[in-house]
Amino acid sequence: MHLLMDGYCDNKELLQDEEYLRNLLLEYPGRIGMIRISEPFIIRYDDCAPEEWGISGFVFLAESHIAIHTFVERYFVNIDVFSCKDFDTDHAAEDLRQRFRLTQSRVALVEREWSRFKPGTKNPTRYAYHGL
Amino acid sequence: MHLLMDGYCDNKELLQDEEYLRNLLLEYPGRIGMIRISEPFIIRYDDCAPEEWGISGFVFLAESHIAIHTFVERYFVNIDVFSCKDFDTDHAAEDLRQRFRLTQSRVALVEREWSRFKPGTKNPTRYAYHGL
């Protein structure tokens, strides 16, 4: 299951805290029952328009990956938790909302594992909004 | 826009070719008008059940990231192209289908950029199947 979370955080310091992001990527996989298989990769990108700058982090999992991108001046963050195994997406989403102090957020869940593609299958993407 | 592509490739050698994956992640961003801001990170994961082993790659973009995971014994690959800017998703999908010689694939497109969350907005995820 691939959890895609996008939301607003009113804490600019948090959104540019590389150490916070690194520690989250070190610790969070284990909390949701996943196996981290790399160190976190953290990057700061500010060679851009002022409203686009932010930090990004990525970690490989046995189950796939977690990726996070912040846009500091826009108070915005994109989070991907992609696992080839099922996991408790409600718990994961709530945990992330708290960790990033999201005031508003949207979660999309996309099923990535197909034993056979079935055109016309009921749309497996589910959306949930919070804070609106 | 976030392009999520999942498909079958009948070429096992390709699915475990770390050099091919590295070169793809070096070169592909420029081909779809994106800016690569890191070297590719490649990992091989085989400390698992035999049907789960594969290689993974990731690269940071100014626009977000590209992530790829293969499952060699299952002839399966998951691809994410996540850009905070619009891009030609049809071209990108076709290019990826060719590069991974996908015989069957599904593309999902998820809009990640929201200026304001609107519950009840028409489901922005679009799916397209190929090869079935």
Short mmCIF file of C-alpha atoms in Angstrom, two decimals:
data_model
loop_
_atom_site.label_atom_id
_atom_site.label_comp_id
_atom_site.label_asym_id
_atom_site.label_seq_id
_atom_site.Cartn_x
_atom_site.Cartn_y
_atom_site.Cartn_z
CA MET A 1 0.00 0.00 0.00
CA HIS A 2 1.22 3.47 -0.82
CA LEU A 3 0.19 6.23 1.57
CA LEU A 4 0.47 9.72 0.10
CA MET A 5 -0.01 12.50 2.64
CA ASP A 6 0.01 16.21 1.87
CA GLY A 7 -0.61 18.86 4.45
CA TYR A 8 -0.04 22.19 6.12
CA CYS A 9 2.16 22.75 9.15
CA ASP A 10 2.32 26.19 10.75
CA ASN A 11 5.77 25.62 12.23
CA LYS A 12 8.45 26.92 9.85
CA GLU A 13 11.29 25.81 12.10
CA LEU A 14 10.07 22.23 11.98
CA LEU A 15 9.79 22.29 8.21
CA GLN A 16 13.47 23.17 7.84
CA ASP A 17 14.87 21.04 10.65
CA GLU A 18 17.16 18.56 8.91
CA GLU A 19 18.07 16.80 12.16
CA TYR A 20 14.42 16.30 13.01
CA LEU A 21 13.81 14.82 9.57
CA ARG A 22 16.84 12.57 9.80
CA ASN A 23 15.79 11.22 13.19
CA LEU A 24 12.27 10.66 11.98
CA LEU A 25 13.47 8.60 9.03
CA LEU A 26 15.75 6.61 11.34
CA GLU A 27 13.07 5.79 13.86
CA TYR A 28 9.70 5.92 12.13
CA PRO A 29 9.98 2.77 9.96
CA GLY A 30 10.29 0.55 13.00
CA ARG A 31 7.27 2.18 14.60
CA ILE A 32 5.06 1.11 11.74
CA GLY A 33 6.52 -2.38 11.47
CA MET A 34 8.84 -1.78 8.54
CA ILE A 35 12.51 -2.57 8.08
CA ARG A 36 14.88 0.26 7.28
CA ILE A 37 17.70 -0.89 4.98
CA SER A 38 19.61 2.33 4.39
CA GLU A 39 20.64 5.43 6.24
CA PRO A 40 18.42 8.44 5.64
CA PHE A 41 19.40 10.71 2.75
CA ILE A 42 18.70 14.36 3.55
CA ILE A 43 19.04 17.28 1.19
CA ARG A 44 18.33 20.98 1.41
CA TYR A 45 17.26 22.69 -1.76
CA ASP A 46 17.27 26.48 -1.91
CA ASP A 47 18.62 27.16 -5.39
CA CYS A 48 15.14 28.14 -6.49
CA ALA A 49 12.37 30.68 -6.13
CA PRO A 50 12.01 31.67 -2.44
CA GLU A 51 8.60 30.07 -2.03
CA GLU A 52 9.90 26.72 -3.27
CA TRP A 53 12.80 26.12 -0.94
CA GLY A 54 12.75 23.28 1.56
CA ILE A 55 14.33 20.08 2.76
CA SER A 56 13.82 16.53 1.58
CA GLY A 57 14.51 13.15 3.05
CA PHE A 58 14.43 9.59 1.82
CA VAL A 59 15.07 6.16 3.27
CA PHE A 60 14.98 2.71 1.66
CA LEU A 61 12.86 0.08 3.33
CA ALA A 62 12.79 -3.66 2.80
CA GLU A 63 9.19 -2.90 1.87
CA SER A 64 10.08 0.03 -0.48
CA HIS A 65 10.61 3.59 0.81
CA ILE A 66 9.61 6.71 2.70
CA ALA A 67 10.11 10.12 1.06
CA ILE A 68 9.36 13.55 2.51
CA HIS A 69 9.55 17.02 0.95
CA THR A 70 8.90 20.33 2.67
CA PHE A 71 8.13 23.73 1.21
CA VAL A 72 8.99 26.05 4.09
CA GLU A 73 7.56 29.36 2.87
CA ARG A 74 4.35 27.64 1.85
CA TYR A 75 4.08 25.74 5.17
CA PHE A 76 3.53 22.60 3.09
CA VAL A 77 4.82 19.03 3.25
CA ASN A 78 4.46 15.96 0.99
CA ILE A 79 4.97 12.56 2.55
CA ASP A 80 5.14 9.13 0.87
CA VAL A 81 5.10 5.87 2.77
CA PHE A 82 5.29 3.10 0.20
CA SER A 83 5.20 -0.48 1.41
CA CYS A 84 4.83 -3.66 -0.59
CA LYS A 85 3.29 -5.11 2.58
CA ASP A 86 0.08 -4.07 4.25
CA PHE A 87 0.40 -1.77 7.24
CA ASP A 88 -1.87 0.15 9.58
CA THR A 89 -2.42 3.22 7.42
CA ASP A 90 -4.72 4.94 9.91
CA HIS A 91 -2.09 4.68 12.63
CA ALA A 92 0.65 5.77 10.24
CA ALA A 93 -1.32 8.79 9.04
CA GLU A 94 -2.19 9.91 12.56
CA ASP A 95 1.40 9.48 13.67
CA LEU A 96 2.63 11.61 10.76
CA ARG A 97 0.00 14.27 11.41
CA GLN A 98 1.31 14.59 14.95
CA ARG A 99 4.99 14.48 14.01
CA PHE A 100 4.52 17.25 11.47
CA ARG A 101 1.85 19.06 13.49
CA LEU A 102 -0.37 19.16 10.45
CA THR A 103 -3.34 21.46 10.81
CA GLN A 104 -4.87 20.33 7.52
CA SER A 105 -4.03 17.23 5.53
CA ARG A 106 -5.15 14.84 2.88
CA VAL A 107 -4.28 11.17 2.72
CA ALA A 108 -4.52 9.14 -0.46
CA LEU A 109 -4.06 5.37 -0.44
CA VAL A 110 -3.02 3.68 -3.66
CA GLU A 111 -2.74 -0.09 -4.01
CA ARG A 112 0.51 -0.82 -5.89
CA GLU A 113 0.48 -4.60 -5.76
CA TRP A 114 -1.36 -6.34 -8.54
CA SER A 115 -1.28 -10.04 -9.30
CA ARG A 116 -3.28 -9.25 -12.34
CA PHE A 117 -4.32 -5.90 -13.71
CA LYS A 118 -8.04 -5.58 -14.05
CA PRO A 119 -9.23 -2.65 -16.11
CA GLY A 120 -12.48 -1.34 -14.80
CA THR A 121 -11.76 -2.56 -11.29
CA LYS A 122 -13.26 -0.28 -8.70
CA ASN A 123 -10.90 2.62 -8.16
CA PRO A 124 -8.64 1.49 -5.35
CA THR A 125 -7.53 4.99 -4.35
CA ARG A 126 -9.12 6.23 -1.18
CA TYR A 127 -8.94 9.79 0.11
CA ALA A 128 -9.38 11.13 3.62
CA TYR A 129 -9.29 14.75 4.75
CA HIS A 130 -8.43 16.05 8.19
CA GLY A 131 -8.68 19.47 9.72
CA LEU A 132 -10.92 21.08 7.16
CA MET B 1 1.79 15.62 -10.34
CA HIS B 2 2.76 12.20 -9.05
CA LEU B 3 2.97 9.42 -11.63
CA LEU B 4 2.82 5.93 -10.14
CA MET B 5 3.57 3.16 -12.60
CA ASP B 6 3.48 -0.56 -11.86
CA GLY B 7 4.14 -3.21 -14.44
CA TYR B 8 5.53 -6.48 -15.67
CA CYS B 9 8.82 -6.87 -17.52
CA ASP B 10 9.79 -10.29 -18.86
CA ASN B 11 13.53 -9.51 -18.78
CA LYS B 12 15.03 -10.70 -15.50
CA GLU B 13 18.49 -9.41 -16.37
CA LEU B 14 17.15 -5.91 -16.82
CA LEU B 15 15.32 -6.03 -13.50
CA GLN B 16 18.54 -6.69 -11.61
CA ASP B 17 20.87 -4.47 -13.61
CA GLU B 18 22.11 -1.90 -11.12
CA GLU B 19 24.18 -0.06 -13.71
CA TYR B 20 21.19 0.26 -16.02
CA LEU B 21 19.13 1.66 -13.16
CA ARG B 22 21.87 4.08 -12.14
CA ASN B 23 22.24 5.40 -15.68
CA LEU B 24 18.51 5.75 -16.03
CA LEU B 25 18.26 7.84 -12.89
CA LEU B 26 21.18 9.99 -14.07
CA GLU B 27 19.76 10.70 -17.47
CA TYR B 28 15.99 10.36 -17.30
CA PRO B 29 15.17 13.49 -15.25
CA GLY B 30 16.59 15.77 -17.92
CA ARG B 31 14.62 13.99 -20.62
CA ILE B 32 11.34 14.91 -18.93
CA GLY B 33 12.38 18.47 -18.13
CA MET B 34 13.29 17.97 -14.49
CA ILE B 35 16.39 18.96 -12.55
CA ARG B 36 18.36 16.24 -10.80
CA ILE B 37 19.91 17.52 -7.55
CA SER B 38 21.56 14.39 -6.20
CA GLU B 39 23.45 11.39 -7.39
CA PRO B 40 21.34 8.24 -7.73
CA PHE B 41 21.15 6.01 -4.69
CA ILE B 42 21.05 2.32 -5.66
CA ILE B 43 20.53 -0.59 -3.33
CA ARG B 44 20.19 -4.33 -3.79
CA TYR B 45 17.98 -6.13 -1.32
CA ASP B 46 18.12 -9.91 -1.12
CA ASP B 47 17.95 -10.57 2.60
CA CYS B 48 14.37 -11.75 2.17
CA ALA B 49 12.15 -14.43 0.70
CA PRO B 50 13.41 -15.38 -2.79
CA GLU B 51 10.39 -13.95 -4.58
CA GLU B 52 10.89 -10.56 -2.94
CA TRP B 53 14.45 -9.77 -3.87
CA GLY B 54 15.30 -6.92 -6.19
CA ILE B 55 17.06 -3.63 -6.68
CA SER B 56 15.92 -0.13 -5.86
CA GLY B 57 16.97 3.30 -6.95
CA PHE B 58 16.20 6.85 -5.92
CA VAL B 59 17.19 10.31 -7.00
CA PHE B 60 16.25 13.73 -5.63
CA LEU B 61 14.87 16.27 -8.05
CA ALA B 62 14.40 19.99 -7.64
CA GLU B 63 10.78 19.04 -8.27
CA SER B 64 10.77 16.13 -5.72
CA HIS B 65 11.97 12.62 -6.66
CA ILE B 66 12.03 9.45 -8.75
CA ALA B 67 11.97 6.06 -7.02
CA ILE B 68 12.10 2.61 -8.61
CA HIS B 69 11.79 -0.84 -7.05
CA THR B 70 12.11 -4.17 -8.85
CA PHE B 71 10.99 -7.62 -7.80
CA VAL B 72 13.08 -9.87 -10.02
CA GLU B 73 11.46 -13.26 -9.47
CA ARG B 74 8.03 -11.71 -9.91
CA TYR B 75 9.04 -9.80 -13.05
CA PHE B 76 7.53 -6.72 -11.43
CA VAL B 77 8.57 -3.09 -11.07
CA ASN B 78 7.14 -0.09 -9.21
CA ILE B 79 8.07 3.38 -10.46
CA ASP B 80 7.33 6.78 -8.92
CA VAL B 81 7.92 10.06 -10.69
CA PHE B 82 6.87 12.81 -8.31
CA SER B 83 7.10 16.39 -9.49
CA CYS B 84 5.75 19.53 -7.86
CA LYS B 85 5.59 20.93 -11.41
CA ASP B 86 3.43 19.73 -14.24
CA PHE B 87 5.08 17.49 -16.80
CA ASP B 88 4.09 15.47 -19.85
CA THR B 89 2.87 12.35 -18.08
CA ASP B 90 1.91 10.53 -21.29
CA HIS B 91 5.40 10.97 -22.65
CA ALA B 92 6.97 10.00 -19.34
CA ALA B 93 4.84 6.87 -19.03
CA GLU B 94 5.57 5.74 -22.58
CA ASP B 95 9.28 6.38 -22.10
CA LEU B 96 9.29 4.29 -18.92
CA ARG B 97 7.32 1.50 -20.57
CA GLN B 98 10.00 1.29 -23.23
CA ARG B 99 12.95 1.57 -20.86
CA PHE B 100 11.62 -1.24 -18.70
CA ARG B 101 10.14 -3.17 -21.63
CA LEU B 102 6.86 -3.43 -19.79
CA THR B 103 4.42 -5.86 -21.31
CA GLN B 104 1.60 -4.85 -18.98
CA SER B 105 1.38 -1.74 -16.86
CA ARG B 106 -0.87 0.55 -14.95
CA VAL B 107 -0.33 4.26 -14.47
CA ALA B 108 -2.00 6.22 -11.70
CA LEU B 109 -1.76 10.03 -11.58
CA VAL B 110 -2.26 11.75 -8.25
CA GLU B 111 -2.35 15.50 -7.85
CA ARG B 112 -0.22 16.41 -4.80
CA GLU B 113 -0.40 20.19 -4.96
CA TRP B 114 -3.33 21.79 -3.20
CA SER B 115 -3.78 25.49 -2.56
CA ARG B 116 -6.80 24.55 -0.58
CA PHE B 117 -8.14 21.13 0.26
CA LYS B 118 -11.64 20.62 -1.00
CA PRO B 119 -13.41 17.57 0.40
CA GLY B 120 -15.73 16.12 -2.12
CA THR B 121 -13.71 17.42 -5.04
CA LYS B 122 -13.85 15.08 -7.98
CA ASN B 123 -11.34 12.31 -7.45
CA PRO B 124 -8.17 13.60 -9.05
CA THR B 125 -6.57 10.19 -9.47
CA ARG B 126 -6.60 8.90 -13.01
CA TYR B 127 -5.74 5.35 -14.05
CA ALA B 128 -4.60 4.04 -17.42
CA TYR B 129 -3.85 0.44 -18.36
CA HIS B 130 -1.58 -0.77 -21.11
CA GLY B 131 -0.99 -4.18 -22.55
CA LEU B 132 -4.03 -5.92 -21.15
#
